[in-house]
Coordinates of C-alpha atoms in Angstrom, one line a residue:
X230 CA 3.7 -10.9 -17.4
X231 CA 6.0 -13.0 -15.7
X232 CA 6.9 -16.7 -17.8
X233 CA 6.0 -19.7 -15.7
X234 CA 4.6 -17.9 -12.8
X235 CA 1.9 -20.3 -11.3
X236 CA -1.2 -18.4 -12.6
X237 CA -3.0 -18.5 -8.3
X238 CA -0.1 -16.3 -7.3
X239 CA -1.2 -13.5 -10.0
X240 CA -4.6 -14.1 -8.9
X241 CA -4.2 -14.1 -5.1
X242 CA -2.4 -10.5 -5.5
X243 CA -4.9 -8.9 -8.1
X244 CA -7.6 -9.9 -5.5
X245 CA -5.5 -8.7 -2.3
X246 CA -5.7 -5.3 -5.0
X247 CA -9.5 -5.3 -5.3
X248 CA -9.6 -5.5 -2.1
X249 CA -7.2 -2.8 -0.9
X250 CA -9.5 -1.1 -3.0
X251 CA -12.9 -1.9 -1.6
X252 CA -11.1 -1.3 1.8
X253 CA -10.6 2.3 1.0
X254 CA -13.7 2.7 -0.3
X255 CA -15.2 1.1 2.8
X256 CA -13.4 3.4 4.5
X257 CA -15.0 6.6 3.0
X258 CA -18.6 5.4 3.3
X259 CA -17.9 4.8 6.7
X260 CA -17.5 8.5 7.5
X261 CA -19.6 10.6 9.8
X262 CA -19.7 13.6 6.8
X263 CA -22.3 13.1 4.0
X264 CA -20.2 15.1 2.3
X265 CA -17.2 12.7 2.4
X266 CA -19.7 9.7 2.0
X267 CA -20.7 11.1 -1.5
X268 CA -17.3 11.2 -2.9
X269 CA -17.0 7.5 -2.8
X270 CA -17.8 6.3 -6.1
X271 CA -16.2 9.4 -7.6
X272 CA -13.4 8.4 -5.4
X273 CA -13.8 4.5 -6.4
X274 CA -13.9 5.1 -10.5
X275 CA -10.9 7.5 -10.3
X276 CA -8.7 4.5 -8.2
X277 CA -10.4 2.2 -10.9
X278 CA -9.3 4.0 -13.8
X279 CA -5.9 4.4 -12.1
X280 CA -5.5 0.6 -11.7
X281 CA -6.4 0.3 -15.8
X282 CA -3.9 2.9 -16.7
X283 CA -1.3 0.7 -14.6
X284 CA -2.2 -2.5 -16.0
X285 CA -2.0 -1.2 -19.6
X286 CA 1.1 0.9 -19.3
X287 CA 2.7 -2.8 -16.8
X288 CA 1.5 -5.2 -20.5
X289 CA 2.8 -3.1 -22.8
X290 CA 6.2 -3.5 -21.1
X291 CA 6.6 0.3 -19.9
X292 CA 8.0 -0.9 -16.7
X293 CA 10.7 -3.8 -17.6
X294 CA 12.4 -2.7 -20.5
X295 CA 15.2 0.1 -20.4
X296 CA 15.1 -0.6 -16.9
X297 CA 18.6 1.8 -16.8
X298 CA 16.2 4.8 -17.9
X299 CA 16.6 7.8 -15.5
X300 CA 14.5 8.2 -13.3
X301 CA 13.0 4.8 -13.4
X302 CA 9.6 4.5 -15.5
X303 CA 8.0 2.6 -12.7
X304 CA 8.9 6.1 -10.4
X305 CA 8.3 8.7 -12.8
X306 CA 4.6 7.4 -14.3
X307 CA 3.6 5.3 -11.2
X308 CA 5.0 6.0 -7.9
X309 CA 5.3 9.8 -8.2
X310 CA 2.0 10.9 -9.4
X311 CA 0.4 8.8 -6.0
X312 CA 2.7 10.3 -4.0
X313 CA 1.5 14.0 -5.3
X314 CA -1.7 12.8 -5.2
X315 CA -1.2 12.0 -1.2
X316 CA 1.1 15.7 -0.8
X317 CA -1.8 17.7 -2.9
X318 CA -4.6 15.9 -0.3
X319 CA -2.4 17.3 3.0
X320 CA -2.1 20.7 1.3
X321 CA -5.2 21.6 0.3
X322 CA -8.4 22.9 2.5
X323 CA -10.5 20.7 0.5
X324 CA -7.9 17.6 1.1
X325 CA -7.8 18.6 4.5
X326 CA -11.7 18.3 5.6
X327 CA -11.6 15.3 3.4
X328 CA -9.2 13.3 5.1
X329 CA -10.1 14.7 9.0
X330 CA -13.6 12.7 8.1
X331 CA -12.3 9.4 7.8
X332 CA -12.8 6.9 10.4
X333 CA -9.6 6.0 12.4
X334 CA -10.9 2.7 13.2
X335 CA -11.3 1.7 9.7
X336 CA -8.2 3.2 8.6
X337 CA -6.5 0.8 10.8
X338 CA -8.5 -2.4 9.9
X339 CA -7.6 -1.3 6.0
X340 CA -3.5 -2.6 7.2
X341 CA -5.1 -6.2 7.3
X342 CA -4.0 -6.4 3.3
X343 CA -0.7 -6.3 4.5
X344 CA -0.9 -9.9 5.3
X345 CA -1.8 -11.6 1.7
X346 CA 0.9 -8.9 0.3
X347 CA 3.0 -10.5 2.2
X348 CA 2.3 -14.1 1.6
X349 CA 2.7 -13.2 -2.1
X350 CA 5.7 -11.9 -1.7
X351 CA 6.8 -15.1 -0.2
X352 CA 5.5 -16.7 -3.1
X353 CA 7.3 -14.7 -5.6
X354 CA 10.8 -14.8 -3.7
X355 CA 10.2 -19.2 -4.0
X356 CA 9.3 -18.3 -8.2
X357 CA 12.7 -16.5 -7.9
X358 CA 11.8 -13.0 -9.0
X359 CA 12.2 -10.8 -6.0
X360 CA 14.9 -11.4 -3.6
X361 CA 14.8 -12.9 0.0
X362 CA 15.5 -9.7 2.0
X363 CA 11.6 -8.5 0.8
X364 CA 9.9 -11.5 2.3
X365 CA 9.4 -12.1 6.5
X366 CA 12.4 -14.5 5.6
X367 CA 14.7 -11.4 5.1
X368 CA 14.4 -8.0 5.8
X369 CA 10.7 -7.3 5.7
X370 CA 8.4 -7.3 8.8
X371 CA 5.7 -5.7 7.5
X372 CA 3.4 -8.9 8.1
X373 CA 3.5 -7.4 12.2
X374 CA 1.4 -4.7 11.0
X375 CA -0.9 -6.7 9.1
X376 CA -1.7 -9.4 11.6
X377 CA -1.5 -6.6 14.7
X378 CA -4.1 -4.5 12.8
X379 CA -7.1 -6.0 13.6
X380 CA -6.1 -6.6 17.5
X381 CA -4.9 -2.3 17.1
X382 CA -8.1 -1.1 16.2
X383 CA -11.1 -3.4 18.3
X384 CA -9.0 -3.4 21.6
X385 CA -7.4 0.0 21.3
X386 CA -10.1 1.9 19.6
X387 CA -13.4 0.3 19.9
X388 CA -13.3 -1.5 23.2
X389 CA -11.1 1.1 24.8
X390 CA -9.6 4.6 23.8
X391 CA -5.7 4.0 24.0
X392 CA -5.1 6.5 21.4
X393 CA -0.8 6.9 22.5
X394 CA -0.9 3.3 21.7
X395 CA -2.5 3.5 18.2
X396 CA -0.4 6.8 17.5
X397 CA 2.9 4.4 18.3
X398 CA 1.6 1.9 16.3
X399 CA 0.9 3.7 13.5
X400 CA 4.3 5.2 13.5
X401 CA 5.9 2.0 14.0
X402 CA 4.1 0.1 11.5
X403 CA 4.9 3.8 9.1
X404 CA 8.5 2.6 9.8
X405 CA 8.5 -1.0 8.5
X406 CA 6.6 0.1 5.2
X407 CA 9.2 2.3 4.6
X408 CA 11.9 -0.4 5.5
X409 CA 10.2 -2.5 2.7
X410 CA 9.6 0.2 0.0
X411 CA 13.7 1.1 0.6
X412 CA 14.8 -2.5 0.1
X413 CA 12.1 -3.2 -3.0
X414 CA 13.7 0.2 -4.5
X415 CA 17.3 -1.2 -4.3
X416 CA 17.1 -4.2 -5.1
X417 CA 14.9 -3.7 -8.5
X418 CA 16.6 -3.4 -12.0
X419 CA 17.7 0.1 -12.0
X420 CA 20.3 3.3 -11.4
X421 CA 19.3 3.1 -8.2
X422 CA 20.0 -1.3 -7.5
X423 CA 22.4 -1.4 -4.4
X424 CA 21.9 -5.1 -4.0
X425 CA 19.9 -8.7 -4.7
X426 CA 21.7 -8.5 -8.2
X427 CA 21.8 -12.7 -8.2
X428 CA 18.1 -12.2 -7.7
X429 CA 16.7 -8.7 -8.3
X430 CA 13.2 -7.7 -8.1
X431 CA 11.3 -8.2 -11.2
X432 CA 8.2 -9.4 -10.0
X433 CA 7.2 -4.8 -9.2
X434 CA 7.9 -4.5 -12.8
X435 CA 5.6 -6.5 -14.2
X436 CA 1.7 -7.5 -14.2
X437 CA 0.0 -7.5 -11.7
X438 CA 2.5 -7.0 -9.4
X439 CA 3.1 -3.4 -10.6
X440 CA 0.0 -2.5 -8.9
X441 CA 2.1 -3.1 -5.6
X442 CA 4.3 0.2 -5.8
X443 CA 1.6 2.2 -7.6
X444 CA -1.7 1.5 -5.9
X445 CA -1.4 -0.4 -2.3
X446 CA 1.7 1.0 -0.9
X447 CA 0.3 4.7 -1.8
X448 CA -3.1 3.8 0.3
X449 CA -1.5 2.2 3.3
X450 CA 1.1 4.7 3.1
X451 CA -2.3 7.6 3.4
X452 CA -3.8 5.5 5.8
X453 CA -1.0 5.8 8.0
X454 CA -0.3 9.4 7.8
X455 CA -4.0 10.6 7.8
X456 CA -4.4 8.1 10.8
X457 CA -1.0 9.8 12.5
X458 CA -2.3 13.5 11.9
X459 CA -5.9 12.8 13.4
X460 CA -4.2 11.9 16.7
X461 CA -2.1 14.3 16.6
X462 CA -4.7 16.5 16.4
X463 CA -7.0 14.6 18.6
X464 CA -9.6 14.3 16.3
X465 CA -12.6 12.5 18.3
X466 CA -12.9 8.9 17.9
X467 CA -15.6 7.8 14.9

Protein backbone atom coordinates (compact mmCIF):
# COMPACT_ATOMS: atom_id res chain seq x y z
CA UNK A 1 0.00 0.00 0.00
CA UNK A 2 0.85 3.40 -0.64
CA UNK A 3 2.93 5.38 2.70
CA UNK A 4 0.95 8.39 3.81
CA UNK A 5 -1.91 8.17 1.42
CA UNK A 6 -4.98 9.74 3.26
CA UNK A 7 -6.75 6.47 4.18
CA UNK A 8 -10.64 8.18 2.38
CA UNK A 9 -8.89 8.13 -0.94
CA UNK A 10 -8.30 4.12 -0.65
CA UNK A 11 -11.67 3.98 0.50
CA UNK A 12 -13.55 6.11 -1.92
CA UNK A 13 -11.85 3.89 -4.83
CA UNK A 14 -12.41 0.38 -3.25
CA UNK A 15 -16.17 1.46 -3.00
CA UNK A 16 -16.30 3.10 -6.67
CA UNK A 17 -14.92 -0.97 -7.13
CA UNK A 18 -17.83 -2.57 -5.24
CA UNK A 19 -19.77 -0.73 -7.12
CA UNK A 20 -18.50 -1.21 -10.63
CA UNK A 21 -19.17 -4.51 -9.48
CA UNK A 22 -22.75 -4.38 -8.28
CA UNK A 23 -23.32 -2.32 -11.59
CA UNK A 24 -22.47 -5.29 -13.73
CA UNK A 25 -24.23 -7.46 -11.73
CA UNK A 26 -27.21 -5.08 -11.98
CA UNK A 27 -26.77 -5.25 -15.35
CA UNK A 28 -27.26 -9.10 -15.84
CA UNK A 29 -30.34 -9.36 -13.62
CA UNK A 30 -31.76 -6.77 -15.60
CA UNK A 31 -31.89 -8.94 -18.72
CA UNK A 32 -34.92 -10.14 -20.55
CA UNK A 33 -33.32 -14.01 -20.64
CA UNK A 34 -33.83 -16.15 -17.55
CA UNK A 35 -31.16 -17.76 -18.72
CA UNK A 36 -28.78 -14.82 -18.51
CA UNK A 37 -30.52 -13.67 -15.20
CA UNK A 38 -29.36 -17.02 -13.53
CA UNK A 39 -25.76 -16.60 -14.20
CA UNK A 40 -25.57 -13.67 -11.96
CA UNK A 41 -24.30 -14.81 -8.81
CA UNK A 42 -22.17 -17.39 -10.63
CA UNK A 43 -21.11 -14.40 -12.55
CA UNK A 44 -20.77 -12.12 -9.17
CA UNK A 45 -18.59 -14.84 -7.05
CA UNK A 46 -16.26 -15.44 -10.10
CA UNK A 47 -15.61 -11.19 -10.37
CA UNK A 48 -15.41 -11.60 -6.38
CA UNK A 49 -12.90 -14.11 -6.34
CA UNK A 50 -11.01 -12.19 -9.07
CA UNK A 51 -10.98 -8.98 -7.01
CA UNK A 52 -9.30 -11.32 -3.98
CA UNK A 53 -6.76 -12.85 -6.19
CA UNK A 54 -5.80 -9.04 -7.17
CA UNK A 55 -5.79 -7.71 -3.78
CA UNK A 56 -3.55 -10.60 -2.54
CA UNK A 57 -1.19 -10.86 -5.40
CA UNK A 58 -1.27 -6.15 -5.25
CA UNK A 59 -0.13 -6.79 -0.89
CA UNK A 60 2.26 -9.11 -1.35
CA UNK A 61 4.05 -6.62 -3.69
CA UNK A 62 3.64 -8.71 -7.08
CA UNK A 63 2.99 -5.53 -8.94
CA UNK A 64 5.69 -2.78 -7.59
CA UNK A 65 8.79 -4.60 -7.25
CA UNK A 66 11.01 -5.59 -10.50
CA UNK A 67 8.86 -3.21 -12.08
CA UNK A 68 11.64 -3.64 -15.23
CA UNK A 69 10.38 -7.42 -15.48
CA UNK A 70 9.29 -8.17 -19.12
CA UNK A 71 6.27 -8.07 -19.83
CA UNK A 72 5.14 -6.13 -16.84
CA UNK A 73 3.58 -8.35 -13.86
CA UNK A 74 0.66 -6.00 -13.63
CA UNK A 75 0.06 -7.01 -17.71
CA UNK A 76 0.91 -10.52 -17.68
CA UNK A 77 -1.25 -11.68 -14.32
CA UNK A 78 -3.77 -8.83 -14.38
CA UNK A 79 -4.58 -7.04 -17.46
CA UNK A 80 -4.24 -9.99 -19.93
CA UNK A 81 -6.27 -12.66 -18.49
CA UNK A 82 -9.44 -9.83 -18.48
CA UNK A 83 -8.74 -9.06 -21.66
CA UNK A 84 -9.01 -12.99 -22.83
CA UNK A 85 -11.72 -13.20 -20.70
CA UNK A 86 -13.57 -10.28 -22.87
CA UNK A 87 -11.96 -11.90 -26.52
CA UNK A 88 -13.16 -15.69 -25.33
CA UNK A 89 -16.91 -13.99 -24.41
CA UNK A 90 -17.07 -12.44 -28.40
CA UNK A 91 -15.83 -15.74 -29.70
CA UNK A 92 -17.83 -18.10 -28.31
CA UNK A 93 -21.72 -19.14 -29.17
CA UNK A 94 -22.18 -19.35 -25.54
CA UNK A 95 -20.46 -15.75 -25.01
CA UNK A 96 -22.31 -14.54 -27.77
CA UNK A 97 -26.15 -15.22 -26.57
CA UNK A 98 -24.80 -14.10 -23.23
CA UNK A 99 -23.77 -10.77 -24.01
CA UNK A 100 -26.69 -10.04 -26.93
CA UNK A 101 -29.08 -10.40 -23.58
CA UNK A 102 -27.80 -7.57 -21.75
CA UNK A 103 -29.62 -4.48 -21.52
CA UNK A 104 -28.22 -1.49 -23.48
CA UNK A 105 -29.66 0.95 -21.28
CA UNK A 106 -27.97 -0.35 -18.25
CA UNK A 107 -24.84 -0.87 -19.99
CA UNK A 108 -24.67 2.72 -20.49
CA UNK A 109 -25.83 3.87 -16.97
CA UNK A 110 -22.85 1.24 -15.70
CA UNK A 111 -20.17 4.40 -17.34
CA UNK A 112 -21.49 6.55 -14.35
CA UNK A 113 -18.29 5.00 -12.26
CA UNK A 114 -16.27 6.80 -14.53
CA UNK A 115 -16.89 9.89 -12.48
CA UNK A 116 -15.54 8.86 -8.78
CA UNK A 117 -12.53 7.04 -10.91
CA UNK A 118 -11.86 10.10 -11.88
CA UNK A 119 -12.11 12.18 -8.88
CA UNK A 120 -9.65 9.69 -7.35
CA UNK A 121 -7.39 10.02 -9.78
CA UNK A 122 -7.37 13.72 -9.11
CA UNK A 123 -6.75 12.76 -5.72
CA UNK A 124 -3.82 10.60 -6.27
CA UNK A 125 -2.09 13.06 -8.86
CA UNK A 126 -2.38 15.92 -5.59
CA UNK A 127 -0.66 12.70 -3.22
CA UNK A 128 1.88 12.75 -6.08
CA UNK A 129 1.84 9.21 -7.25
CA UNK A 130 0.36 9.30 -10.68
CA UNK A 131 1.17 12.11 -13.01
CA UNK A 132 -0.99 15.11 -14.18
CA UNK A 133 -1.52 14.07 -17.83
CA UNK A 134 -4.08 11.01 -16.16
CA UNK A 135 -6.28 13.50 -14.40
CA UNK A 136 -9.11 16.01 -16.26
CA UNK A 137 -6.10 18.45 -15.54
CA UNK A 138 -3.97 16.72 -18.25
CA UNK A 139 -4.68 14.39 -20.74
CA UNK A 140 -7.63 12.50 -19.57
CA UNK A 141 -11.30 13.34 -20.44
CA UNK A 142 -12.72 10.36 -19.53
CA UNK A 143 -14.92 12.26 -16.73
CA UNK A 144 -17.25 13.42 -20.31
CA UNK A 145 -18.26 9.87 -20.47
CA UNK A 146 -19.05 9.53 -16.89
CA UNK A 147 -21.11 12.64 -16.34
CA UNK A 148 -22.77 12.26 -20.21
CA UNK A 149 -23.86 8.67 -19.30
CA UNK A 150 -26.79 9.14 -17.45
CA UNK A 151 -28.19 12.07 -19.90
CA UNK A 152 -26.95 9.06 -22.98
CA UNK A 153 -29.08 6.43 -21.86
CA UNK A 154 -32.73 8.21 -20.34
CA UNK A 155 -32.90 10.81 -23.22
CA UNK A 156 -31.49 8.61 -25.98
CA UNK A 157 -32.68 5.32 -25.00
CA UNK A 158 -35.56 5.45 -22.69
CA UNK A 159 -37.34 8.61 -23.59
CA UNK A 160 -36.56 8.35 -27.28
CA UNK A 161 -34.79 5.76 -29.59
CA UNK A 162 -31.68 7.82 -31.01
CA UNK A 163 -29.71 4.72 -31.40
CA UNK A 164 -26.84 6.62 -34.17
CA UNK A 165 -26.48 8.81 -31.29
CA UNK A 166 -25.72 6.19 -28.51
CA UNK A 167 -23.66 4.14 -31.22
CA UNK A 168 -21.37 7.57 -31.53
CA UNK A 169 -21.30 7.93 -28.12
CA UNK A 170 -20.19 4.74 -27.29
CA UNK A 171 -17.46 4.95 -29.76
CA UNK A 172 -16.43 8.18 -28.61
CA UNK A 173 -16.43 7.50 -25.07
CA UNK A 174 -14.45 3.76 -26.38
CA UNK A 175 -11.86 6.42 -27.67
CA UNK A 176 -11.09 8.42 -24.53
CA UNK A 177 -10.80 5.08 -22.30
CA UNK A 178 -8.31 4.03 -24.54
CA UNK A 179 -6.63 7.58 -24.52
CA UNK A 180 -6.35 7.03 -20.62
CA UNK A 181 -5.34 3.32 -20.53
CA UNK A 182 -2.34 4.53 -23.30
CA UNK A 183 -1.14 7.37 -21.05
CA UNK A 184 -1.51 5.18 -17.61
CA UNK A 185 0.63 2.41 -19.62
CA UNK A 186 3.48 4.88 -20.39
CA UNK A 187 3.76 6.66 -17.83
CA UNK A 188 3.92 3.64 -15.09
CA UNK A 189 7.41 2.12 -13.87
CA UNK A 190 8.18 -0.15 -16.68
CA UNK A 191 9.92 -1.17 -20.26
CA UNK A 192 7.35 0.32 -21.68
CA UNK A 193 7.51 4.26 -19.52
CA UNK A 194 7.70 6.87 -22.35
CA UNK A 195 7.07 9.73 -19.98
CA UNK A 196 5.94 11.31 -16.29
CA UNK A 197 9.40 9.95 -15.03
CA UNK A 198 9.53 13.13 -12.32
CA UNK A 199 6.16 11.67 -11.39
CA UNK A 200 5.34 8.17 -12.74
CA UNK A 201 2.36 6.21 -11.94
CA UNK A 202 2.58 4.21 -8.88
CA UNK A 203 -0.63 4.58 -7.52
CA UNK A 204 -1.88 1.21 -10.51
CA UNK A 205 0.66 -0.71 -8.84
CA UNK A 206 -0.33 -0.81 -5.65
CA UNK A 207 -3.57 -1.58 -3.29
CA UNK A 208 -6.37 -0.85 -4.13
CA UNK A 209 -5.63 0.94 -6.93
CA UNK A 210 -4.53 -2.12 -8.80
CA UNK A 211 -8.04 -3.08 -9.06
CA UNK A 212 -8.18 -0.06 -11.65
CA UNK A 213 -6.28 -1.81 -14.63
CA UNK A 214 -7.56 -5.34 -13.71
CA UNK A 215 -11.19 -5.11 -12.79
CA UNK A 216 -13.01 -1.59 -13.88
CA UNK A 217 -11.25 -0.71 -16.99
CA UNK A 218 -11.98 -4.51 -18.33
CA UNK A 219 -15.89 -4.04 -17.52
CA UNK A 220 -16.28 -0.55 -19.02
CA UNK A 221 -14.07 -1.50 -21.67
CA UNK A 222 -17.12 -4.86 -22.31
CA UNK A 223 -19.72 -2.53 -21.69
CA UNK A 224 -18.66 -0.55 -24.48
CA UNK A 225 -18.02 -3.08 -26.98
CA UNK A 226 -21.03 -5.32 -26.19
CA UNK A 227 -23.00 -1.99 -26.19
CA UNK A 228 -21.26 -1.04 -29.85
CA UNK A 229 -22.03 -4.69 -31.33
CA UNK A 230 -25.85 -4.67 -30.20
CA UNK A 231 -26.34 -1.58 -32.35
CA UNK A 232 -24.54 -2.67 -34.89
CA UNK A 233 -26.62 -5.35 -35.05
CA UNK A 234 -29.72 -3.62 -34.08
CA UNK A 235 -30.54 -5.65 -31.33
CA UNK A 236 -34.14 -4.31 -30.13
CA UNK A 237 -34.09 -1.95 -27.35
CA UNK A 238 -34.58 -3.77 -23.62
Amino acid sequence: MIQNLPPYISLAFGITTIATLSLFIWTIRNSDSNLTRKKAIPIFLCLAFWLVIQAVLTLNNTYNSNTNAFPPKIIATGILPALIVIVLVFATANGRSFIDTLPLKNLTYLNIVRIPVEITLYWLFLNKVIPQLMTFEGRNFDIIAGISAPFIAYFALTKTNLRKTVLIWHIFCLGLLANIVINALFSAPSPFQKFAFDQPNIAILNFPFSWLPTFIVPIVLLAHLVSIRQLIKNKPLT
